[in-house]
PDB file of C-alpha atoms in Angstrom:
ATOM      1  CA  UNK A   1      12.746  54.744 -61.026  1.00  0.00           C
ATOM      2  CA  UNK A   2      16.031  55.167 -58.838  1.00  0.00           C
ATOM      3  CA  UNK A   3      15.380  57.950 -55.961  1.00  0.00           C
ATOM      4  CA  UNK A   4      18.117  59.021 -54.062  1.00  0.00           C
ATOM      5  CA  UNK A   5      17.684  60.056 -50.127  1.00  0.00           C
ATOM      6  CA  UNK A   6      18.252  64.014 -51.523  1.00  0.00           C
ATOM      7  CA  UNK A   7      15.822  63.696 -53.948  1.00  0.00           C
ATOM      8  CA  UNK A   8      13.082  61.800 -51.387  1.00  0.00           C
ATOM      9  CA  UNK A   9      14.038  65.081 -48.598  1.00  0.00           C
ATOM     10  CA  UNK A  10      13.379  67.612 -50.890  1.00  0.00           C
ATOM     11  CA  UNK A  11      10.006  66.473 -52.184  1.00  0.00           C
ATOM     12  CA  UNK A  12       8.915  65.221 -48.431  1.00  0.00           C
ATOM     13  CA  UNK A  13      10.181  68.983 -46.984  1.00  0.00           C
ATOM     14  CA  UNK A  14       8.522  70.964 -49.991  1.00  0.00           C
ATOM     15  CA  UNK A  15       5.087  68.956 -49.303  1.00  0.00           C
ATOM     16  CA  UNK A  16       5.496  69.878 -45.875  1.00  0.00           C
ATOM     17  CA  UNK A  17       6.175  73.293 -46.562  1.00  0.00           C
ATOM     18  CA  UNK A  18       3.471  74.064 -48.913  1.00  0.00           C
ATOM     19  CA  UNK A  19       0.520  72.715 -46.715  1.00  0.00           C
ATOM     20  CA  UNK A  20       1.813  75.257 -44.013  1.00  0.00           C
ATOM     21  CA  UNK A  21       1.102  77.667 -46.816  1.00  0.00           C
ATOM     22  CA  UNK A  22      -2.232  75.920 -46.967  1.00  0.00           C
ATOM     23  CA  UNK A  23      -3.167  76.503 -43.116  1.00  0.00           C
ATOM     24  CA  UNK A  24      -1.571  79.761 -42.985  1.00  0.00           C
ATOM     25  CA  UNK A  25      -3.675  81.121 -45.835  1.00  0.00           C
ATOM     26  CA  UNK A  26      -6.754  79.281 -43.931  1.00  0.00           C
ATOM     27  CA  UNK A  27      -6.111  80.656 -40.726  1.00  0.00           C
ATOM     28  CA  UNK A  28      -5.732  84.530 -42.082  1.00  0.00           C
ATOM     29  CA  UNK A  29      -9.603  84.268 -43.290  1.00  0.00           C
ATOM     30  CA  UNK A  30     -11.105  81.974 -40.379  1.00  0.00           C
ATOM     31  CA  UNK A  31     -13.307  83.940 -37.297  1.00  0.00           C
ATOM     32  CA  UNK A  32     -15.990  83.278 -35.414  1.00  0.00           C
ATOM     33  CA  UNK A  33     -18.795  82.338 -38.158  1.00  0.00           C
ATOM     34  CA  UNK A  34     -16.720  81.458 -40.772  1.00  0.00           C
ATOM     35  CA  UNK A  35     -15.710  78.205 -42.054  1.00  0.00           C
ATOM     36  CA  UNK A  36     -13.492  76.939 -44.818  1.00  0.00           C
ATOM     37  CA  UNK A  37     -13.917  74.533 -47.418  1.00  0.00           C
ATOM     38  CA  UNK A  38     -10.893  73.043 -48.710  1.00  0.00           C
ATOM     39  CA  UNK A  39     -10.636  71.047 -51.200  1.00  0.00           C
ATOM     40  CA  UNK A  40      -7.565  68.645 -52.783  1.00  0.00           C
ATOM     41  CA  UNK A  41      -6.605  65.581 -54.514  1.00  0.00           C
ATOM     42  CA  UNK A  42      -5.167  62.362 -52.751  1.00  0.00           C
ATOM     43  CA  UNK A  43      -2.309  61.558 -54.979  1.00  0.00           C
ATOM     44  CA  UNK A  44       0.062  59.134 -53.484  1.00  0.00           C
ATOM     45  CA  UNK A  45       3.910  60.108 -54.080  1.00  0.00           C
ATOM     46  CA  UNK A  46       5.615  63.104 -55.733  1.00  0.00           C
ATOM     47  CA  UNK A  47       4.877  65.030 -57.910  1.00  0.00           C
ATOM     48  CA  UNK A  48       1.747  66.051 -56.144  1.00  0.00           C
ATOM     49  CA  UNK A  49       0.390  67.783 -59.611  1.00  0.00           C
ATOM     50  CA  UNK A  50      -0.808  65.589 -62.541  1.00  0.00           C
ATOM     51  CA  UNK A  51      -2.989  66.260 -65.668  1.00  0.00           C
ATOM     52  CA  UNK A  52      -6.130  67.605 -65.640  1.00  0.00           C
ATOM     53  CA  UNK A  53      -6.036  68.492 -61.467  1.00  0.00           C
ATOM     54  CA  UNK A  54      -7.218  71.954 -61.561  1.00  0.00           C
ATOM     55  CA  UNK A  55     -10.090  70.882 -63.829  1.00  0.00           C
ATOM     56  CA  UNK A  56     -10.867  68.174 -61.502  1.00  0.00           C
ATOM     57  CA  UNK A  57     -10.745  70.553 -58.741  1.00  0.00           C
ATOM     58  CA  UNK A  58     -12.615  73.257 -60.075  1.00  0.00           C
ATOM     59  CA  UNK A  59     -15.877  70.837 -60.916  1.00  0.00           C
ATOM     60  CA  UNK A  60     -15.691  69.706 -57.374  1.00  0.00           C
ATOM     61  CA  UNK A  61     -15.707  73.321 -56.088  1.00  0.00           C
ATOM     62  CA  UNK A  62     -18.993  74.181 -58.059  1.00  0.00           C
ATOM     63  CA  UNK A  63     -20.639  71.121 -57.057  1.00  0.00           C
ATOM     64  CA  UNK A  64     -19.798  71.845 -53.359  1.00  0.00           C
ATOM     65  CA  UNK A  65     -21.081  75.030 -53.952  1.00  0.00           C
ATOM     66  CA  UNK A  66     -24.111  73.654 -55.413  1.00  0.00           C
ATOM     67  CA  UNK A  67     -24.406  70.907 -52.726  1.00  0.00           C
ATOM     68  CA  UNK A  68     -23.904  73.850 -49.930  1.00  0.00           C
ATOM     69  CA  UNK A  69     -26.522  76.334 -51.949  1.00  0.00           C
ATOM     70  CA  UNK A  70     -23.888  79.216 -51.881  1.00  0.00           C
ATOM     71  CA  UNK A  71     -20.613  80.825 -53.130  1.00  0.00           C
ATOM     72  CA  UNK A  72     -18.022  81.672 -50.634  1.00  0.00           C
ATOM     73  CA  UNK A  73     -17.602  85.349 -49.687  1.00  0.00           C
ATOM     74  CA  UNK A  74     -14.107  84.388 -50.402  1.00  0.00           C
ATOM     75  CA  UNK A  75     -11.528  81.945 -52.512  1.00  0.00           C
ATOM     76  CA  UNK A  76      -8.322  80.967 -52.627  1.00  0.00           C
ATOM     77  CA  UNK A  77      -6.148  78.834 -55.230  1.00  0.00           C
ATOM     78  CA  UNK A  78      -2.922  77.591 -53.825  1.00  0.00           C
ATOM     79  CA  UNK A  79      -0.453  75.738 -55.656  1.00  0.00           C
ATOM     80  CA  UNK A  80       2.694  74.415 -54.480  1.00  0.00           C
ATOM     81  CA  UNK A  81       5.092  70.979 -54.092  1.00  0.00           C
ATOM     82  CA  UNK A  82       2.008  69.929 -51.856  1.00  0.00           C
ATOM     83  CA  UNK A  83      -0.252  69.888 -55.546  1.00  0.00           C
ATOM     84  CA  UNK A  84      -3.029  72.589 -56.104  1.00  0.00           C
ATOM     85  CA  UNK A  85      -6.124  73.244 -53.752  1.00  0.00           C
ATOM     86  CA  UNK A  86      -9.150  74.965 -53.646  1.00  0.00           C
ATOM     87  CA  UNK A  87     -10.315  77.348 -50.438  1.00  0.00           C
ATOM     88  CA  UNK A  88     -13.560  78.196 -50.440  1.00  0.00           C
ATOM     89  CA  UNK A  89     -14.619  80.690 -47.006  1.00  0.00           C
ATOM     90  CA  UNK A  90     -18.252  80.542 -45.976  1.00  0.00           C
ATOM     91  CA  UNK A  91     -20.117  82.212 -43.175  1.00  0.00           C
ATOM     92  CA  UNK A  92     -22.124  80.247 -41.112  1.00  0.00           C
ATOM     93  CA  UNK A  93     -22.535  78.576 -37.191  1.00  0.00           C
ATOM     94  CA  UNK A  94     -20.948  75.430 -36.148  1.00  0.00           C
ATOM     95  CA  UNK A  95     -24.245  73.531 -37.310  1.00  0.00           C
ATOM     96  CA  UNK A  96     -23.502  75.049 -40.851  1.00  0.00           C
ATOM     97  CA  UNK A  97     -20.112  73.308 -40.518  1.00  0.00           C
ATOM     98  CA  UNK A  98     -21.093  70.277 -39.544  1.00  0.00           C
ATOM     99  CA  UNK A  99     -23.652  70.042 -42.353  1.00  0.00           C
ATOM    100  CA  UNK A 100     -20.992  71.078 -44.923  1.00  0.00           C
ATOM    101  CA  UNK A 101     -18.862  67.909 -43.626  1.00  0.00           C
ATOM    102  CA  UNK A 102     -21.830  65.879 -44.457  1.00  0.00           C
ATOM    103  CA  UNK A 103     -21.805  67.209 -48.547  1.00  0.00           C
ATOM    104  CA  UNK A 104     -18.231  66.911 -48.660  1.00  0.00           C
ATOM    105  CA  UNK A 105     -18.390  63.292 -47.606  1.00  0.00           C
ATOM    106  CA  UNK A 106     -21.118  62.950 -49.968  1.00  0.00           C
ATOM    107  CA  UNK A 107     -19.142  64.118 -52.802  1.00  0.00           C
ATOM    108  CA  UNK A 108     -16.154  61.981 -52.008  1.00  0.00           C
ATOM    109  CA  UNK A 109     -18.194  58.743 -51.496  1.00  0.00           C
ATOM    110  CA  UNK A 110     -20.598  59.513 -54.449  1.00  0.00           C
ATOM    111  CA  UNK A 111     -18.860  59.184 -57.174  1.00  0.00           C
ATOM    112  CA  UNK A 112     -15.780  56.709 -58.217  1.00  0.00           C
ATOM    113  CA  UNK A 113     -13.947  60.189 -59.128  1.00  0.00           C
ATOM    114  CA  UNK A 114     -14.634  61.419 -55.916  1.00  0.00           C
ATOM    115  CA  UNK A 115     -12.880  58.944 -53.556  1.00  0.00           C
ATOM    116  CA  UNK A 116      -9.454  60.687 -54.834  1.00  0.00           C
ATOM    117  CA  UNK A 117     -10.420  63.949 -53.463  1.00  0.00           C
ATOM    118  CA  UNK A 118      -9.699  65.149 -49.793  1.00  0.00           C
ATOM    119  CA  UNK A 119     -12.645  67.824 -49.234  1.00  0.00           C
ATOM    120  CA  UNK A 120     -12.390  69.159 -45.648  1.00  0.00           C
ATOM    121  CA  UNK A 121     -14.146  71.448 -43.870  1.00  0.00           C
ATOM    122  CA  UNK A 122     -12.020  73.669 -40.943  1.00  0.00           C
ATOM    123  CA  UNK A 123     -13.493  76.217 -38.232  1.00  0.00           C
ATOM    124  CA  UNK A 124     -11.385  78.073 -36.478  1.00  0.00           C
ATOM    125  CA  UNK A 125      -8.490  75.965 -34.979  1.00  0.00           C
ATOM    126  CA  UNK A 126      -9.572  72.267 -35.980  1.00  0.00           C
ATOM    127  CA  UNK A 127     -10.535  70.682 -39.306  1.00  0.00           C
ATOM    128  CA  UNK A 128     -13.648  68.148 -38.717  1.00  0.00           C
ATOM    129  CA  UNK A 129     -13.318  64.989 -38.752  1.00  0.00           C
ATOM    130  CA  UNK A 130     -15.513  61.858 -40.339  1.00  0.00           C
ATOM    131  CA  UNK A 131     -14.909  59.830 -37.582  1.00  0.00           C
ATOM    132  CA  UNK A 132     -15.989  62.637 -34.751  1.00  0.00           C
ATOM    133  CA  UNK A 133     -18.864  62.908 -36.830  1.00  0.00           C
ATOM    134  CA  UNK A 134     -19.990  59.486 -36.973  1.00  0.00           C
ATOM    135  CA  UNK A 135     -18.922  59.180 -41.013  1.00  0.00           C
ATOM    136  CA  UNK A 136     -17.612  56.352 -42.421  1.00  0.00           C
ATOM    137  CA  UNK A 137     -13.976  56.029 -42.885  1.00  0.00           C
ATOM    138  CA  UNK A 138     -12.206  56.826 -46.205  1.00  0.00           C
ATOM    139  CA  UNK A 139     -11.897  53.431 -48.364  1.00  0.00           C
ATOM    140  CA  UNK A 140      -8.798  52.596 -50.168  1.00  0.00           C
ATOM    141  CA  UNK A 141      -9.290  53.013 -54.043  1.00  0.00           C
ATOM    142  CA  UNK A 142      -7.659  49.526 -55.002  1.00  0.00           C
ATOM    143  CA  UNK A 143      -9.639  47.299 -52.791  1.00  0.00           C
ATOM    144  CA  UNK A 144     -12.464  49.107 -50.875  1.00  0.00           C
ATOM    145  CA  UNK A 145     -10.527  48.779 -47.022  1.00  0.00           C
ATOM    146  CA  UNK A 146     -10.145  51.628 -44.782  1.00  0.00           C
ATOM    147  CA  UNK A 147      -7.632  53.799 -46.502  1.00  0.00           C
ATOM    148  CA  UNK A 148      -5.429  54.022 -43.328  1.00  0.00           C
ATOM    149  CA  UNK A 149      -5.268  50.501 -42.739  1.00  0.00           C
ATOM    150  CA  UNK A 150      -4.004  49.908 -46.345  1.00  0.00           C
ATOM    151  CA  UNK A 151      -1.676  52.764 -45.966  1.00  0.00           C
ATOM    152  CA  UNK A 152      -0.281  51.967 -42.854  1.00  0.00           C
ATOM    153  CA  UNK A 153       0.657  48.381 -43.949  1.00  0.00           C
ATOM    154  CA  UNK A 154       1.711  49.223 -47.545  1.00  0.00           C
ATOM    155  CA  UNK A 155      -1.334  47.072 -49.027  1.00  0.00           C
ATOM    156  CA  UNK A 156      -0.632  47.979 -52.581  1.00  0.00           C
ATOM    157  CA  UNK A 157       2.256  49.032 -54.717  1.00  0.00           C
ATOM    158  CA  UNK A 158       2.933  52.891 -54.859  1.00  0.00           C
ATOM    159  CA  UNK A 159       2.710  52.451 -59.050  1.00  0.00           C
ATOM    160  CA  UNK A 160      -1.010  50.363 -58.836  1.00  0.00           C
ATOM    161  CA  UNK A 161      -2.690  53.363 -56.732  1.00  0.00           C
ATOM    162  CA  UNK A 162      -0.851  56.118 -58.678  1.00  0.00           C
ATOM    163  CA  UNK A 163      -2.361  54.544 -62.036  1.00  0.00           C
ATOM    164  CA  UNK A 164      -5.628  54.640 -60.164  1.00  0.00           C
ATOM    165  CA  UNK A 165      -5.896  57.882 -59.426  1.00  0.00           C
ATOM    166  CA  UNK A 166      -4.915  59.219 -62.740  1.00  0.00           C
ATOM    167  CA  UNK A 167      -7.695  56.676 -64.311  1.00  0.00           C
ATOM    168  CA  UNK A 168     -10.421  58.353 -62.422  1.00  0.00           C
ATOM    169  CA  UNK A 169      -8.947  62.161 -63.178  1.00  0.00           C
ATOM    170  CA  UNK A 170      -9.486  61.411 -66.685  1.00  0.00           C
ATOM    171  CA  UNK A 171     -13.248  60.469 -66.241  1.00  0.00           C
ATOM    172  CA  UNK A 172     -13.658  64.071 -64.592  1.00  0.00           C
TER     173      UNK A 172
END
């Protein structure tokens, strides 16, 4: 597949531009006691929407739900060249957050499905983070590595992870 520069600029800027849409929405519903649950698919290179994503998406958001023992006072569906997410808005302290990182995780490292989903929780002003949490680091799909490290070098072919991800959407 020939991609010209054009072509790789206008994906790359409407990614960018629809995950400001993402924190914009997220930042008009977060205050003090209120955190956000957002939830996407990894899906390396353009386009960022493939078969059976809001599906996918959907199941995750009920078992986060599930997981958390709650519905959010408040949800929002955004989709856009950045692919589609889920935005779930909670009440609850900073020790509520912190617990709700800890299903996420879970859900992302418990199932083979679940290692192509980005789940993140956000307070006000910062999203957490596994590692400031003492989490493990997100493992590459192919071949189990920290997913930044096999990123950052270019591990694996852009085709090989792509197939990947839309092996495990299917089993969802």
């Amino acid at each position: 597949m020939n991609v010209n520069a054009a072509e790789i600029e206008g994906a790359l800027s409407g990614i960018l531009s629809g995950r400001e849409e993402r924190v914009k929405t997220r930042n008009a519903c977060l205050s003090e006691g209120v955190f956000a649950c957002q939830i996407a698919l990894n899906i390396p290179g353009y386009p960022k929407r493939i078969q059976n994503d809001r599906q996918a998406i959907e199941k995750f958001a009920v078992l986060f739900c599930h997981e958390w023992g709650a519905d959010p006072f408040l949800t929002e569906n955004i989709s856009n060249e950045a692919g589609l997410c889920w935005i779930g808005f909670f009440h609850g302290e900073p020790s509520d957050s912190q617990r709700a990182k800890k299903i996420a995780v879970g859900l992302e490292e418990g199932t083979p499905e679940g290692r192509i989903f980005d789940i993140d929780i956000i307070v006000k002003g910062i999203s957490l983070s596994r590692s400031e949490m003492g989490l493990p680091s997100r493992s590459c799909i192919l071949c189990g590595s920290p997913a930044k490290e096999c990123a950052r070098e270019r591990n694996h072919p852009y085709t090989d992870l792509r197939d990947a991800v839309e092996k495990l959407i299917k089993n969802i």
